[in-house]
Amino acid sequence: MASRRRPSPPAAEALLPLAFLLLACLSSAAAAAKQTGQLTVFWGRNAGEGTLREACDTGLYTTVVISFYSVFGHGRYWGDLSGHPLAGVGADIKHCQSRNVLVLLSIGGPGTGYSLPSSQSAADVADNLWNAHLGGRRRGVFRPFGDAAVDGIDFYIDVGGPGHYDELARRLDGYNRFYRGRKGVRLTATPRCGFPDSRLDGALRTGLFERIHVRFYGNDTRCAYGAGAGTWGVAEAWKKWAARYPRSEVYLGLAPAESGVPEGAQGTVAVYLKYLYYDLLPKVQEAPNYGGVMVWDRFSDKKTRWSTVVKGWA
């Protein structure tokens, strides 16, 4: 079937006073592409982003990823929420879930306090995640979020070697035997855009990850949009990710801070995102396993209002 050609954009000077008309036109034209409406955001990186509850109450996001569980693998287990107090996070998790927002916990991140040096360490980390953050309730295991349980675990492995993350994934998936009629431990991954991601390739090959949020931001000049790869570089890398993992939903991971939208932009921010609507999204949405858009992160999204526009295009 021939694809429908998107209309030419209106003159830039007409965009700001006609914000609502522009958004209506763009949403209508975008209907020709495969859209899911799925928007995932990472939360927990800056106290200025507001609470988890506030993020869920925006109505913008279908998934919120708490980041990060950043110390593990050597008998110590802890997370870093960048100044957010632990008190209240558990209640916020339950609130988000009551609004049908999926809540995941991401492990790893940019720190150096984690690794999996052995099969036993993978088993120990799985046991701690199960009893401290998921459905387990073993006495003596501290639960930072109280009796709230996250819906799954995201792998955001940025340092160290690739060893044993496949074993960790299998052990976490094994806890689904305790659930009837639903998947209580969902697995996602957030690799770098350079294909393949050597740290996560072994884990992803297990086929247990239902979603892959590919990070097309950062400093990789081959595929990160803000590093000079442009829409062509992103699209070329995207094809490889989508083709390699056809059974997983693949998300386009972007950073509002690198999008060209200035902080505190007045009027609609759509004027700054025409490249995304007319060029990049149509390309990635051709993939049958396109899942949606991942936003890094809530803090920059709140300052730029990026998702208020992209939500209608995802």
Short mmCIF file of C-alpha atoms in Angstrom, two decimals:
data_model
loop_
_atom_site.label_atom_id
_atom_site.label_comp_id
_atom_site.label_asym_id
_atom_site.label_seq_id
_atom_site.Cartn_x
_atom_site.Cartn_y
_atom_site.Cartn_z
CA MET A 1 0.00 0.00 0.00
CA ALA A 2 1.42 3.39 -0.95
CA SER A 3 2.14 5.62 2.03
CA ARG A 4 0.23 8.88 2.33
CA ARG A 5 2.30 12.00 1.89
CA ARG A 6 2.31 14.33 4.84
CA PRO A 7 1.18 17.89 4.13
CA SER A 8 3.68 20.74 3.93
CA PRO A 9 4.10 22.53 7.27
CA PRO A 10 2.55 25.98 7.68
CA ALA A 11 4.83 29.01 7.80
CA ALA A 12 6.77 29.18 11.06
CA GLU A 13 5.48 32.66 11.93
CA ALA A 14 1.91 31.33 11.92
CA LEU A 15 2.59 28.50 14.37
CA LEU A 16 2.70 30.29 17.68
CA PRO A 17 -0.67 32.13 17.52
CA LEU A 18 -2.35 29.04 16.04
CA ALA A 19 -1.08 26.47 18.54
CA PHE A 20 -4.22 24.45 18.93
CA LEU A 21 -5.00 24.46 15.22
CA LEU A 22 -1.49 23.21 14.47
CA LEU A 23 -1.71 20.35 16.92
CA ALA A 24 -5.07 19.28 15.53
CA CYS A 25 -3.72 19.27 11.97
CA LEU A 26 -0.58 17.40 12.90
CA SER A 27 -2.48 14.75 14.83
CA SER A 28 -4.80 14.20 11.88
CA ALA A 29 -1.97 13.86 9.39
CA ALA A 30 -0.02 11.54 11.67
CA ALA A 31 -2.91 9.08 11.67
CA ALA A 32 -1.49 7.59 8.47
CA ALA A 33 1.52 6.25 10.42
CA LYS A 34 1.44 3.41 12.91
CA GLN A 35 0.88 5.01 16.28
CA THR A 36 0.57 3.34 19.66
CA GLY A 37 0.18 6.33 21.98
CA GLN A 38 2.73 4.72 24.30
CA LEU A 39 5.02 7.15 26.11
CA THR A 40 7.56 5.94 28.69
CA VAL A 41 9.46 8.35 30.94
CA PHE A 42 12.40 7.91 33.29
CA TRP A 43 11.82 9.44 36.73
CA GLY A 44 14.15 9.80 39.71
CA ARG A 45 17.11 11.69 38.29
CA ASN A 46 16.43 15.17 39.70
CA ALA A 47 14.46 16.33 42.74
CA GLY A 48 13.23 19.29 40.70
CA GLU A 49 11.12 17.04 38.47
CA GLY A 50 8.38 16.69 41.09
CA THR A 51 6.95 13.54 42.63
CA LEU A 52 6.19 10.26 40.95
CA ARG A 53 2.50 10.91 41.57
CA GLU A 54 2.70 14.24 39.77
CA ALA A 55 4.31 12.59 36.75
CA CYS A 56 1.54 10.01 36.54
CA ASP A 57 -1.18 12.60 37.04
CA THR A 58 -0.11 14.52 33.93
CA GLY A 59 -1.84 11.86 31.85
CA LEU A 60 1.10 11.95 29.43
CA TYR A 61 2.86 8.71 30.28
CA THR A 62 1.78 5.09 30.00
CA THR A 63 4.92 3.84 31.78
CA VAL A 64 7.16 5.44 34.40
CA VAL A 65 10.60 3.95 35.06
CA ILE A 66 12.08 4.61 38.51
CA SER A 67 15.82 5.12 38.23
CA PHE A 68 18.09 3.73 39.54
CA TYR A 69 18.72 0.59 41.60
CA SER A 70 22.41 1.31 41.26
CA VAL A 71 24.31 -0.72 43.86
CA PHE A 72 24.28 -4.50 43.47
CA GLY A 73 26.36 -7.58 42.76
CA HIS A 74 28.72 -7.58 45.73
CA GLY A 75 26.42 -8.25 48.67
CA ARG A 76 25.16 -4.67 48.86
CA TYR A 77 21.87 -3.47 47.40
CA TRP A 78 20.68 0.09 47.17
CA GLY A 79 19.11 2.69 44.92
CA ASP A 80 19.68 6.36 44.15
CA LEU A 81 16.73 8.69 43.57
CA SER A 82 18.81 11.88 43.33
CA GLY A 83 17.36 13.73 46.28
CA HIS A 84 13.83 12.36 46.23
CA PRO A 85 12.79 11.23 49.72
CA LEU A 86 11.81 7.57 49.98
CA ALA A 87 8.79 8.46 52.09
CA GLY A 88 5.77 8.57 49.85
CA VAL A 89 7.25 6.77 46.84
CA GLY A 90 5.48 3.54 47.72
CA ALA A 91 2.12 5.29 47.92
CA ASP A 92 2.88 7.03 44.63
CA ILE A 93 3.65 3.68 42.97
CA LYS A 94 0.23 2.39 44.01
CA HIS A 95 -1.41 5.61 42.84
CA CYS A 96 0.21 5.35 39.42
CA GLN A 97 -0.81 1.72 39.09
CA SER A 98 -4.40 2.66 40.00
CA ARG A 99 -4.31 5.00 36.99
CA ASN A 100 -3.14 2.12 34.76
CA VAL A 101 0.38 3.52 34.52
CA LEU A 102 2.98 0.77 34.48
CA VAL A 103 5.77 1.33 37.03
CA LEU A 104 9.17 -0.28 36.44
CA LEU A 105 12.43 -0.17 38.40
CA SER A 106 15.58 0.35 36.35
CA ILE A 107 18.80 -1.31 37.44
CA GLY A 108 22.25 0.04 36.63
CA GLY A 109 22.70 3.58 35.40
CA PRO A 110 25.84 5.68 35.01
CA GLY A 111 27.42 4.85 38.39
CA THR A 112 30.13 2.33 39.16
CA GLY A 113 28.55 0.53 42.12
CA TYR A 114 27.25 -2.50 40.27
CA SER A 115 28.33 -5.58 38.35
CA LEU A 116 27.58 -9.30 38.17
CA PRO A 117 30.91 -11.08 38.70
CA SER A 118 29.44 -14.58 38.97
CA SER A 119 26.37 -16.76 38.53
CA GLN A 120 25.87 -16.61 42.29
CA SER A 121 25.81 -12.81 42.23
CA ALA A 122 23.09 -12.94 39.53
CA ALA A 123 21.07 -15.28 41.74
CA ASP A 124 21.57 -13.03 44.77
CA VAL A 125 20.53 -9.87 42.89
CA ALA A 126 17.41 -11.60 41.55
CA ASP A 127 16.55 -12.70 45.07
CA ASN A 128 16.98 -9.17 46.43
CA LEU A 129 14.92 -7.59 43.65
CA TRP A 130 12.17 -10.13 44.21
CA ASN A 131 11.99 -9.65 47.96
CA ALA A 132 12.76 -5.92 48.16
CA HIS A 133 10.86 -4.52 45.15
CA LEU A 134 8.66 -7.18 43.55
CA GLY A 135 6.20 -9.74 44.91
CA GLY A 136 8.43 -11.46 47.47
CA ARG A 137 8.05 -10.83 51.18
CA ARG A 138 10.91 -12.52 52.97
CA ARG A 139 11.33 -11.39 56.56
CA GLY A 140 14.42 -9.30 57.18
CA VAL A 141 14.69 -7.88 53.64
CA PHE A 142 14.31 -4.10 53.59
CA ARG A 143 11.65 -2.83 51.20
CA PRO A 144 12.45 0.82 50.32
CA PHE A 145 8.95 1.38 48.92
CA GLY A 146 7.10 -0.49 51.64
CA ASP A 147 4.51 -2.99 50.51
CA ALA A 148 4.28 -1.45 47.02
CA ALA A 149 5.57 -3.73 44.27
CA VAL A 150 6.82 -2.48 40.92
CA ASP A 151 5.53 -4.14 37.75
CA GLY A 152 8.90 -5.19 36.42
CA ILE A 153 12.60 -4.55 35.99
CA ASP A 154 14.41 -2.50 33.36
CA PHE A 155 18.05 -3.21 32.48
CA TYR A 156 20.05 0.02 31.98
CA ILE A 157 23.58 -1.37 32.07
CA ASP A 158 26.14 1.30 31.31
CA VAL A 159 29.33 0.07 32.96
CA GLY A 160 31.16 -3.21 33.50
CA GLY A 161 31.11 -6.39 31.49
CA PRO A 162 28.21 -8.30 29.97
CA GLY A 163 28.57 -11.41 32.08
CA HIS A 164 25.60 -13.02 33.83
CA TYR A 165 22.88 -10.51 32.89
CA ASP A 166 21.27 -13.25 30.84
CA GLU A 167 21.14 -15.38 33.98
CA LEU A 168 19.65 -12.50 35.95
CA ALA A 169 16.93 -12.11 33.31
CA ARG A 170 16.08 -15.83 33.42
CA ARG A 171 15.88 -15.84 37.21
CA LEU A 172 13.66 -12.77 37.30
CA ASP A 173 11.38 -14.21 34.63
CA GLY A 174 11.19 -17.42 36.66
CA TYR A 175 9.27 -15.60 39.38
CA ASN A 176 6.33 -15.35 37.02
CA ARG A 177 5.46 -18.89 38.09
CA PHE A 178 3.97 -17.34 41.22
CA TYR A 179 1.39 -15.39 39.21
CA ARG A 180 -1.74 -16.78 37.62
CA GLY A 181 -3.17 -15.32 34.46
CA ARG A 182 -0.78 -12.38 34.27
CA LYS A 183 2.88 -11.51 34.08
CA GLY A 184 3.93 -10.13 37.44
CA VAL A 185 7.58 -9.54 36.55
CA ARG A 186 7.94 -7.77 33.22
CA LEU A 187 11.37 -7.26 31.71
CA THR A 188 12.52 -4.32 29.60
CA ALA A 189 15.95 -3.05 28.58
CA THR A 190 17.36 0.36 27.74
CA PRO A 191 20.52 -0.15 25.64
CA ARG A 192 22.68 2.43 23.93
CA CYS A 193 21.89 3.00 20.28
CA GLY A 194 25.17 1.60 18.94
CA PHE A 195 24.25 -1.82 17.59
CA PRO A 196 24.62 -4.23 19.20
CA ASP A 197 25.02 -3.09 22.81
CA SER A 198 27.76 -5.45 24.00
CA ARG A 199 26.72 -5.25 27.65
CA LEU A 200 23.11 -6.25 26.99
CA ASP A 201 23.29 -8.38 23.85
CA GLY A 202 23.52 -11.67 25.74
CA ALA A 203 20.57 -10.82 27.96
CA LEU A 204 18.46 -9.63 25.02
CA ARG A 205 19.15 -12.87 23.15
CA THR A 206 17.18 -14.75 25.83
CA GLY A 207 14.02 -13.41 24.20
CA LEU A 208 12.57 -12.55 27.62
CA PHE A 209 12.44 -8.78 27.18
CA GLU A 210 9.05 -7.58 26.06
CA ARG A 211 10.29 -4.05 25.39
CA ILE A 212 13.57 -2.43 24.34
CA HIS A 213 13.96 1.33 24.80
CA VAL A 214 16.86 2.25 22.50
CA ARG A 215 18.73 5.38 23.62
CA PHE A 216 19.11 7.60 20.58
CA TYR A 217 20.64 10.32 22.72
CA GLY A 218 24.02 10.85 24.31
CA ASN A 219 27.42 11.13 22.64
CA ASP A 220 27.46 8.32 20.06
CA THR A 221 27.98 10.16 16.77
CA ARG A 222 26.84 7.12 14.77
CA CYS A 223 23.28 7.07 16.06
CA ALA A 224 22.55 9.69 18.74
CA TYR A 225 20.45 12.48 17.30
CA GLY A 226 21.99 15.26 19.37
CA ALA A 227 25.55 14.07 18.71
CA GLY A 228 25.32 14.74 15.00
CA ALA A 229 23.85 11.51 13.66
CA GLY A 230 20.69 13.33 12.61
CA THR A 231 17.51 11.59 11.53
CA TRP A 232 19.38 9.45 8.96
CA GLY A 233 21.76 8.01 11.56
CA VAL A 234 18.94 7.30 13.97
CA ALA A 235 16.82 5.64 11.29
CA GLU A 236 19.67 3.40 10.12
CA ALA A 237 20.41 2.17 13.63
CA TRP A 238 16.70 1.78 14.33
CA LYS A 239 16.33 -0.67 11.45
CA LYS A 240 18.99 -2.93 12.98
CA TRP A 241 17.37 -2.94 16.44
CA ALA A 242 13.88 -3.59 15.11
CA ALA A 243 15.07 -6.39 12.82
CA ARG A 244 17.20 -8.16 15.46
CA TYR A 245 14.44 -8.39 18.07
CA PRO A 246 11.15 -8.90 16.19
CA ARG A 247 9.41 -10.40 19.25
CA SER A 248 10.12 -7.34 21.38
CA GLU A 249 8.45 -3.95 21.12
CA VAL A 250 11.14 -1.39 20.30
CA TYR A 251 10.84 2.17 21.61
CA LEU A 252 12.46 5.29 20.19
CA GLY A 253 14.39 6.81 23.11
CA LEU A 254 14.91 10.57 22.89
CA ALA A 255 15.98 13.35 25.23
CA PRO A 256 13.97 16.60 25.29
CA ALA A 257 17.15 18.39 26.41
CA GLU A 258 18.70 17.51 23.00
CA SER A 259 15.59 18.13 20.93
CA GLY A 260 16.09 21.82 20.16
CA VAL A 261 13.20 22.90 22.36
CA PRO A 262 14.44 25.70 24.66
CA GLU A 263 13.51 25.69 28.32
CA GLY A 264 10.46 27.81 28.98
CA ALA A 265 9.49 27.96 25.31
CA GLN A 266 6.36 30.03 24.79
CA GLY A 267 3.38 28.79 22.80
CA THR A 268 3.41 25.36 21.21
CA VAL A 269 6.72 23.55 21.13
CA ALA A 270 5.67 21.79 17.91
CA VAL A 271 7.45 24.50 15.90
CA TYR A 272 10.76 23.07 17.15
CA LEU A 273 9.86 19.44 16.42
CA LYS A 274 8.87 19.39 12.77
CA TYR A 275 11.84 17.14 11.96
CA LEU A 276 10.46 14.57 14.39
CA TYR A 277 6.94 14.61 13.00
CA TYR A 278 7.73 14.80 9.29
CA ASP A 279 10.93 12.80 9.06
CA LEU A 280 11.95 10.59 11.97
CA LEU A 281 8.70 9.21 13.36
CA PRO A 282 7.34 8.14 9.95
CA LYS A 283 10.53 6.12 9.42
CA VAL A 284 10.56 4.31 12.76
CA GLN A 285 6.81 3.70 12.77
CA GLU A 286 7.18 1.56 9.67
CA ALA A 287 8.59 -1.23 11.85
CA PRO A 288 5.92 -3.79 12.80
CA ASN A 289 7.37 -3.97 16.32
CA TYR A 290 7.47 -0.21 16.90
CA GLY A 291 6.26 0.23 20.47
CA GLY A 292 6.29 3.94 21.23
CA VAL A 293 8.56 6.69 22.48
CA MET A 294 10.79 6.72 25.55
CA VAL A 295 11.56 10.08 27.17
CA TRP A 296 14.79 10.85 29.02
CA ASP A 297 13.88 12.25 31.46
CA ARG A 298 10.97 13.69 33.44
CA PHE A 299 13.02 16.71 34.62
CA SER A 300 13.88 17.98 31.13
CA ASP A 301 10.45 16.97 29.83
CA LYS A 302 8.78 19.09 32.48
CA LYS A 303 10.91 22.13 31.58
CA THR A 304 10.38 21.87 27.82
CA ARG A 305 6.83 20.43 27.69
CA TRP A 306 8.15 18.12 24.96
CA SER A 307 5.74 15.27 25.68
CA THR A 308 2.68 17.50 25.50
CA VAL A 309 3.25 17.53 21.73
CA VAL A 310 4.91 14.15 21.12
CA LYS A 311 2.18 12.26 23.00
CA GLY A 312 -0.16 12.86 20.06
CA TRP A 313 2.41 11.56 17.57
CA ALA A 314 3.69 8.48 19.40
#
